[in-house]
GROMACS .gro file of C-alpha atoms in nm:
model
  303
    1MET     CA    1  -4.717   9.774  -0.551
    2MET     CA    2  -4.699   9.646  -0.928
    3ASN     CA    3  -4.618   9.908  -1.169
    4ILE     CA    4  -4.439   9.919  -1.493
    5GLU     CA    5  -4.143  10.062  -1.301
    6THR     CA    6  -4.123   9.695  -1.098
    7ILE     CA    7  -4.241   9.461  -1.384
    8SER     CA    8  -3.966   9.625  -1.639
    9SER     CA    9  -3.676   9.582  -1.318
   10TRP     CA   10  -3.782   9.236  -1.291
   11PHE     CA   11  -3.728   9.186  -1.684
   12LYS     CA   12  -3.425   9.345  -1.659
   13ASN     CA   13  -3.270   9.166  -1.355
   14LEU     CA   14  -3.399   8.828  -1.576
   15GLN     CA   15  -3.203   8.929  -1.863
   16ASN     CA   16  -2.872   8.938  -1.667
   17ASN     CA   17  -2.953   8.609  -1.518
   18ILE     CA   18  -2.970   8.436  -1.843
   19THR     CA   19  -2.711   8.567  -2.007
   20ASP     CA   20  -2.453   8.535  -1.687
   21GLU     CA   21  -2.610   8.120  -1.701
   22LEU     CA   22  -2.585   8.091  -2.093
   23SER     CA   23  -2.220   8.230  -2.098
   24LYS     CA   24  -2.154   7.965  -1.812
   25VAL     CA   25  -2.295   7.717  -2.000
   26ASP     CA   26  -2.089   7.807  -2.346
   27GLY     CA   27  -1.751   7.862  -2.166
   28LYS     CA   28  -1.597   8.039  -2.430
   29SER     CA   29  -1.776   8.319  -2.544
   30SER     CA   30  -1.992   8.580  -2.388
   31PHE     CA   31  -2.292   8.828  -2.421
   32GLN     CA   32  -2.230   9.140  -2.518
   33SER     CA   33  -2.425   9.462  -2.471
   34ASP     CA   34  -2.568   9.718  -2.728
   35LEU     CA   35  -2.767   9.986  -2.513
   36TRP     CA   36  -2.987  10.157  -2.762
   37GLN     CA   37  -3.255  10.453  -2.739
   38ARG     CA   38  -3.575  10.447  -2.916
   39GLN     CA   39  -3.652  10.846  -3.057
   40GLU     CA   40  -3.998  10.821  -2.945
   41GLY     CA   41  -3.935  10.740  -2.611
   42GLY     CA   42  -3.768  10.456  -2.424
   43GLY     CA   43  -3.504  10.204  -2.508
   44GLY     CA   44  -3.357   9.862  -2.452
   45ASP     CA   45  -3.027   9.640  -2.390
   46THR     CA   46  -2.927   9.392  -2.682
   47ARG     CA   47  -2.688   9.154  -2.579
   48ILE     CA   48  -2.557   8.885  -2.825
   49ILE     CA   49  -2.321   8.615  -2.799
   50LEU     CA   50  -2.106   8.488  -3.117
   51ASN     CA   51  -1.940   8.195  -3.200
   52GLY     CA   52  -1.888   7.993  -2.905
   53ASN     CA   53  -1.848   7.655  -2.835
   54VAL     CA   54  -2.190   7.581  -2.745
   55PHE     CA   55  -2.389   7.869  -2.917
   56GLU     CA   56  -2.348   7.981  -3.275
   57LYS     CA   57  -2.550   8.310  -3.252
   58GLY     CA   58  -2.785   8.421  -2.924
   59GLY     CA   59  -2.971   8.695  -2.838
   60VAL     CA   60  -3.113   8.806  -2.479
   61ASN     CA   61  -3.319   9.159  -2.549
   62PHE     CA   62  -3.451   9.353  -2.279
   63SER     CA   63  -3.657   9.671  -2.375
   64HIS     CA   64  -3.888   9.910  -2.237
   65VAL     CA   65  -4.036  10.172  -2.468
   66HIS     CA   66  -4.333  10.387  -2.429
   67GLY     CA   67  -4.479  10.684  -2.621
   68LYS     CA   68  -4.796  10.738  -2.885
   69LEU     CA   69  -4.970  10.427  -2.969
   70PRO     CA   70  -4.849  10.248  -3.278
   71SER     CA   71  -5.153  10.195  -3.502
   72VAL     CA   72  -5.044   9.808  -3.511
   73LEU     CA   73  -5.164   9.805  -3.168
   74LYS     CA   74  -5.503   9.985  -3.194
   75SER     CA   75  -5.712   9.696  -3.253
   76GLU     CA   76  -5.562   9.497  -2.987
   77THR     CA   77  -5.692   9.736  -2.666
   78LYS     CA   78  -5.930   9.977  -2.599
   79LYS     CA   79  -5.917  10.322  -2.657
   80ALA     CA   80  -5.602  10.449  -2.574
   81ASP     CA   81  -5.324  10.695  -2.735
   82PHE     CA   82  -5.022  10.639  -2.555
   83PHE     CA   83  -4.858  10.318  -2.434
   84HIS     CA   84  -4.556  10.147  -2.223
   85ALA     CA   85  -4.400   9.790  -2.342
   86THR     CA   86  -4.174   9.595  -2.181
   87GLY     CA   87  -3.981   9.263  -2.170
   88VAL     CA   88  -3.774   9.005  -2.273
   89SER     CA   89  -3.729   8.829  -2.605
   90ILE     CA   90  -3.485   8.524  -2.638
   91VAL     CA   91  -3.331   8.336  -2.948
   92ILE     CA   92  -3.047   8.089  -2.922
   93HIS     CA   93  -2.909   7.917  -3.290
   94PRO     CA   94  -2.628   7.650  -3.129
   95GLN     CA   95  -2.357   7.537  -3.330
   96HIS     CA   96  -2.468   7.157  -3.255
   97PRO     CA   97  -2.713   7.018  -3.537
   98LEU     CA   98  -2.857   6.772  -3.204
   99VAL     CA   99  -2.860   7.087  -2.949
  100PRO     CA  100  -3.248   7.235  -3.060
  101ILE     CA  101  -3.298   7.635  -3.098
  102ILE     CA  102  -3.501   7.756  -2.850
  103HIS     CA  103  -3.654   8.104  -2.844
  104MET     CA  104  -3.877   8.272  -2.501
  105ASN     CA  105  -4.070   8.615  -2.450
  106VAL     CA  106  -4.190   8.769  -2.189
  107ARG     CA  107  -4.359   9.105  -2.189
  108TYR     CA  108  -4.637   9.363  -2.054
  109PHE     CA  109  -4.779   9.593  -2.226
  110GLU     CA  110  -5.003   9.895  -2.044
  111MET     CA  111  -5.221  10.137  -2.244
  112ARG     CA  112  -5.288  10.496  -2.139
  113ASP     CA  113  -5.527  10.821  -2.238
  114LYS     CA  114  -5.252  11.062  -2.197
  115GLU     CA  115  -4.899  11.031  -2.190
  116ASP     CA  116  -4.876  10.986  -1.785
  117GLY     CA  117  -5.201  10.917  -1.770
  118GLU     CA  118  -5.394  10.634  -1.598
  119VAL     CA  119  -5.351  10.311  -1.708
  120THR     CA  120  -5.667  10.183  -1.935
  121ASP     CA  121  -5.569   9.881  -2.010
  122ALA     CA  122  -5.271   9.616  -1.960
  123TRP     CA  123  -5.180   9.293  -2.011
  124PHE     CA  124  -4.897   9.031  -2.013
  125GLY     CA  125  -4.822   8.808  -2.311
  126GLY     CA  126  -4.501   8.509  -2.398
  127GLY     CA  127  -4.432   8.189  -2.403
  128ILE     CA  128  -4.146   7.944  -2.484
  129ASP     CA  129  -4.049   7.677  -2.774
  130LEU     CA  130  -3.817   7.479  -2.894
  131SER     CA  131  -3.692   7.387  -3.220
  132PRO     CA  132  -3.510   7.074  -3.264
  133ALA     CA  133  -3.341   6.966  -3.588
  134TYR     CA  134  -3.349   6.645  -3.514
  135PRO     CA  135  -3.607   6.567  -3.219
  136ASN     CA  136  -3.628   6.298  -2.992
  137GLU     CA  137  -3.880   6.197  -2.764
  138ALA     CA  138  -3.703   6.181  -2.452
  139ASP     CA  139  -3.615   6.593  -2.442
  140VAL     CA  140  -3.941   6.688  -2.638
  141LYS     CA  141  -4.156   6.515  -2.292
  142TYR     CA  142  -3.911   6.630  -2.091
  143PHE     CA  143  -3.955   6.991  -2.244
  144HIS     CA  144  -4.306   6.994  -2.214
  145GLN     CA  145  -4.319   6.834  -1.849
  146TYR     CA  146  -4.079   7.127  -1.724
  147LEU     CA  147  -4.367   7.342  -1.837
  148LYS     CA  148  -4.676   7.196  -1.789
  149ASN     CA  149  -4.542   7.191  -1.426
  150VAL     CA  150  -4.472   7.519  -1.406
  151CYS     CA  151  -4.831   7.623  -1.518
  152ASP     CA  152  -4.974   7.347  -1.291
  153GLN     CA  153  -4.919   7.558  -1.013
  154HIS     CA  154  -5.112   7.866  -1.104
  155ASP     CA  155  -5.393   7.690  -1.318
  156LEU     CA  156  -5.469   7.353  -1.459
  157THR     CA  157  -5.615   7.483  -1.740
  158PHE     CA  158  -5.285   7.690  -1.882
  159TYR     CA  159  -5.079   7.409  -2.005
  160PRO     CA  160  -5.342   7.227  -2.245
  161LYS     CA  161  -5.497   7.591  -2.379
  162PHE     CA  162  -5.153   7.761  -2.424
  163LYS     CA  163  -5.012   7.439  -2.559
  164LYS     CA  164  -5.274   7.425  -2.809
  165TRP     CA  165  -5.221   7.813  -2.850
  166CYS     CA  166  -4.801   7.776  -2.946
  167ASP     CA  167  -4.924   7.452  -3.183
  168GLU     CA  168  -5.136   7.693  -3.396
  169TYR     CA  169  -4.893   7.982  -3.370
  170PHE     CA  170  -4.615   7.841  -3.429
  171THR     CA  171  -4.703   7.696  -3.758
  172ILE     CA  172  -4.563   7.773  -4.067
  173VAL     CA  173  -4.880   7.772  -4.259
  174HIS     CA  174  -4.749   7.724  -4.634
  175ARG     CA  175  -4.531   7.421  -4.541
  176GLN     CA  176  -4.838   7.266  -4.356
  177GLN     CA  177  -4.584   7.185  -4.034
  178MET     CA  178  -4.474   7.366  -3.683
  179ARG     CA  179  -4.153   7.570  -3.658
  180GLY     CA  180  -4.074   7.338  -3.424
  181VAL     CA  181  -4.188   7.097  -3.149
  182GLY     CA  182  -4.381   7.365  -2.985
  183GLY     CA  183  -4.398   7.450  -2.600
  184ILE     CA  184  -4.651   7.727  -2.456
  185PHE     CA  185  -4.760   8.083  -2.609
  186PHE     CA  186  -4.994   8.354  -2.485
  187ASP     CA  187  -5.125   8.677  -2.477
  188HIS     CA  188  -5.380   8.902  -2.399
  189LEU     CA  189  -5.380   8.771  -2.002
  190ARG     CA  190  -5.543   9.040  -1.802
  191GLY     CA  191  -5.666   9.066  -1.457
  192ASN     CA  192  -5.971   8.919  -1.350
  193GLU     CA  193  -6.230   8.853  -1.133
  194GLN     CA  194  -6.072   8.481  -1.100
  195LYS     CA  195  -5.682   8.589  -1.123
  196SER     CA  196  -5.506   8.955  -1.081
  197LEU     CA  197  -5.266   9.105  -1.303
  198GLU     CA  198  -5.047   9.019  -1.020
  199ASP     CA  199  -5.130   8.667  -1.000
  200ILE     CA  200  -5.062   8.655  -1.373
  201PHE     CA  201  -4.752   8.875  -1.331
  202ALA     CA  202  -4.644   8.572  -1.117
  203PHE     CA  203  -4.671   8.303  -1.345
  204VAL     CA  204  -4.508   8.498  -1.629
  205GLN     CA  205  -4.190   8.542  -1.352
  206ASP     CA  206  -4.207   8.132  -1.372
  207VAL     CA  207  -4.218   8.144  -1.721
  208GLY     CA  208  -3.918   8.334  -1.709
  209ASN     CA  209  -3.735   8.136  -1.453
  210ALA     CA  210  -3.784   7.800  -1.629
  211PHE     CA  211  -3.559   7.920  -1.904
  212VAL     CA  212  -3.211   7.847  -1.792
  213PRO     CA  213  -3.288   7.489  -1.603
  214VAL     CA  214  -3.484   7.373  -1.908
  215TYR     CA  215  -3.285   7.454  -2.130
  216THR     CA  216  -2.967   7.401  -1.981
  217GLU     CA  217  -3.075   7.041  -1.896
  218ILE     CA  218  -3.145   6.988  -2.280
  219VAL     CA  219  -2.804   7.131  -2.413
  220ASN     CA  220  -2.592   6.925  -2.190
  221ARG     CA  221  -2.776   6.604  -2.299
  222ASN     CA  222  -2.681   6.668  -2.641
  223ARG     CA  223  -2.389   6.905  -2.689
  224GLU     CA  224  -2.160   6.589  -2.678
  225LYS     CA  225  -2.270   6.367  -2.919
  226SER     CA  226  -2.132   6.312  -3.255
  227TYR     CA  227  -2.288   6.400  -3.578
  228THR     CA  228  -2.203   6.441  -3.950
  229GLU     CA  229  -2.206   6.696  -4.248
  230ALA     CA  230  -2.550   6.571  -4.323
  231HIS     CA  231  -2.717   6.643  -3.979
  232LYS     CA  232  -2.531   7.019  -4.022
  233GLN     CA  233  -2.668   7.040  -4.401
  234TRP     CA  234  -3.035   6.939  -4.221
  235GLN     CA  235  -2.988   7.184  -3.968
  236TYR     CA  236  -2.952   7.458  -4.197
  237ILE     CA  237  -3.252   7.372  -4.406
  238ARG     CA  238  -3.472   7.322  -4.031
  239ARG     CA  239  -3.291   7.767  -3.962
  240GLY     CA  240  -3.409   7.816  -4.329
  241TYR     CA  241  -3.783   7.736  -4.219
  242TYR     CA  242  -3.740   7.878  -3.877
  243THR     CA  243  -3.646   8.222  -4.084
  244GLU     CA  244  -3.940   8.215  -4.312
  245PHE     CA  245  -4.141   8.164  -3.985
  246ASN     CA  246  -4.035   8.433  -3.806
  247LEU     CA  247  -4.038   8.699  -4.146
  248VAL     CA  248  -4.378   8.593  -4.267
  249TYR     CA  249  -4.584   8.530  -3.952
  250ASP     CA  250  -4.450   8.665  -3.638
  251ARG     CA  251  -4.640   8.908  -3.475
  252GLY     CA  252  -4.349   9.017  -3.241
  253THR     CA  253  -4.151   9.109  -3.567
  254HIS     CA  254  -4.419   9.243  -3.751
  255PHE     CA  255  -4.492   9.491  -3.444
  256GLY     CA  256  -4.137   9.571  -3.452
  257LEU     CA  257  -4.107   9.670  -3.806
  258LYS     CA  258  -4.434   9.857  -3.769
  259SER     CA  259  -4.352  10.030  -3.498
  260ASN     CA  260  -4.031  10.214  -3.575
  261GLY     CA  261  -3.831   9.915  -3.357
  262ARG     CA  262  -3.478   9.909  -3.372
  263ILE     CA  263  -3.394   9.701  -3.701
  264GLU     CA  264  -3.101   9.511  -3.531
  265SER     CA  265  -3.269   9.383  -3.189
  266ILE     CA  266  -3.569   9.279  -3.396
  267LEU     CA  267  -3.386   9.030  -3.659
  268MET     CA  268  -3.133   8.917  -3.408
  269SER     CA  269  -3.371   8.633  -3.438
  270LEU     CA  270  -3.183   8.517  -3.734
  271PRO     CA  271  -2.963   8.223  -3.775
  272PRO     CA  272  -2.624   8.299  -3.906
  273HIS     CA  273  -2.628   8.060  -4.203
  274ALA     CA  274  -2.889   7.878  -4.301
  275GLU     CA  275  -3.000   7.691  -4.650
  276TRP     CA  276  -3.328   7.649  -4.872
  277LYS     CA  277  -3.298   7.331  -5.125
  278TYR     CA  278  -3.554   7.297  -5.376
  279ASN     CA  279  -3.811   7.059  -5.326
  280LEU     CA  280  -3.633   6.886  -5.077
  281ILE     CA  281  -3.808   6.574  -4.994
  282PRO     CA  282  -3.619   6.324  -4.718
  283GLU     CA  283  -3.519   5.952  -4.754
  284LYS     CA  284  -3.801   5.746  -4.678
  285GLY     CA  285  -3.687   5.614  -4.327
  286SER     CA  286  -3.408   5.874  -4.286
  287GLU     CA  287  -3.359   6.036  -3.924
  288GLU     CA  288  -3.460   6.328  -4.142
  289ALA     CA  289  -3.841   6.146  -4.265
  290GLU     CA  290  -3.830   6.109  -3.871
  291ALA     CA  291  -3.780   6.428  -3.754
  292LEU     CA  292  -4.060   6.551  -3.957
  293THR     CA  293  -4.296   6.326  -3.804
  294PHE     CA  294  -4.267   6.534  -3.458
  295PHE     CA  295  -4.318   6.854  -3.629
  296GLN     CA  296  -4.738   6.786  -3.589
  297PRO     CA  297  -4.943   6.879  -3.290
  298LYS     CA  298  -4.874   6.587  -3.026
  299ASP     CA  299  -5.044   6.478  -2.694
  300TRP     CA  300  -4.703   6.388  -2.532
  301GLU     CA  301  -4.894   6.228  -2.294
  302LEU     CA  302  -4.753   6.352  -1.932
  303ASN     CA  303  -4.826   6.337  -1.576
   0.00000   0.00000   0.00000
């Protein structure tokens, strides 16, 4: 039977698998574990990799927190006073400017009328998206096709719906561009007559299991390519835009800050180095100008 312990245990195993596999990909550095407790209830395991061959900074966070419902969640649920939330959140910042940043989050929330009472509401959320400094069409189509295949195994409406949701959600509104090339994003997936909560969990598990194979392939396609100092400077600029999105718009960051979350784990998503240049406009015809054309919603004409 599916319950909070079953779901939380699966997320914990997912963290173990991803950190093991990414450490192998890096070949130099490995993830260090930082266990923490939340005063109001629950805790987690923040795992960080630093200064590796491939990954300059990355975090794979697991958490299972519970307690009195934060006010930030009260508008999202039926009447309830207590909650459980568990999941895995990942952000990887590579050394190489041609290897993309990747983000994934898979999570489960449930609400209760009493601390140990009956569940009154429950849903899954999550997604996975890619933020290259220098996108190329082959990698972007491969990434989207992989996610479409995962979605299509569960529901043919999932990919077009969740792809559009991702494009819209991960938009840096004040710059009128996406922070990357999108992926899929979903939230408040509740059980209904068409799909049970168990069915949705199976979909979320497949999304989580997609992370290692799809990212490893893209890393290996790009990690040996040559690059210049100009490429590094543009990478820092794109990291700056990534930072802007996370601090200004990201709901997960805001939820963590407003629910007395652990600040080191919440801000793990920020890059180690970034830059902001005044009124930067890439030269027409440059690689950077070409990159900007990718940061708008596109139909990738997948199979």
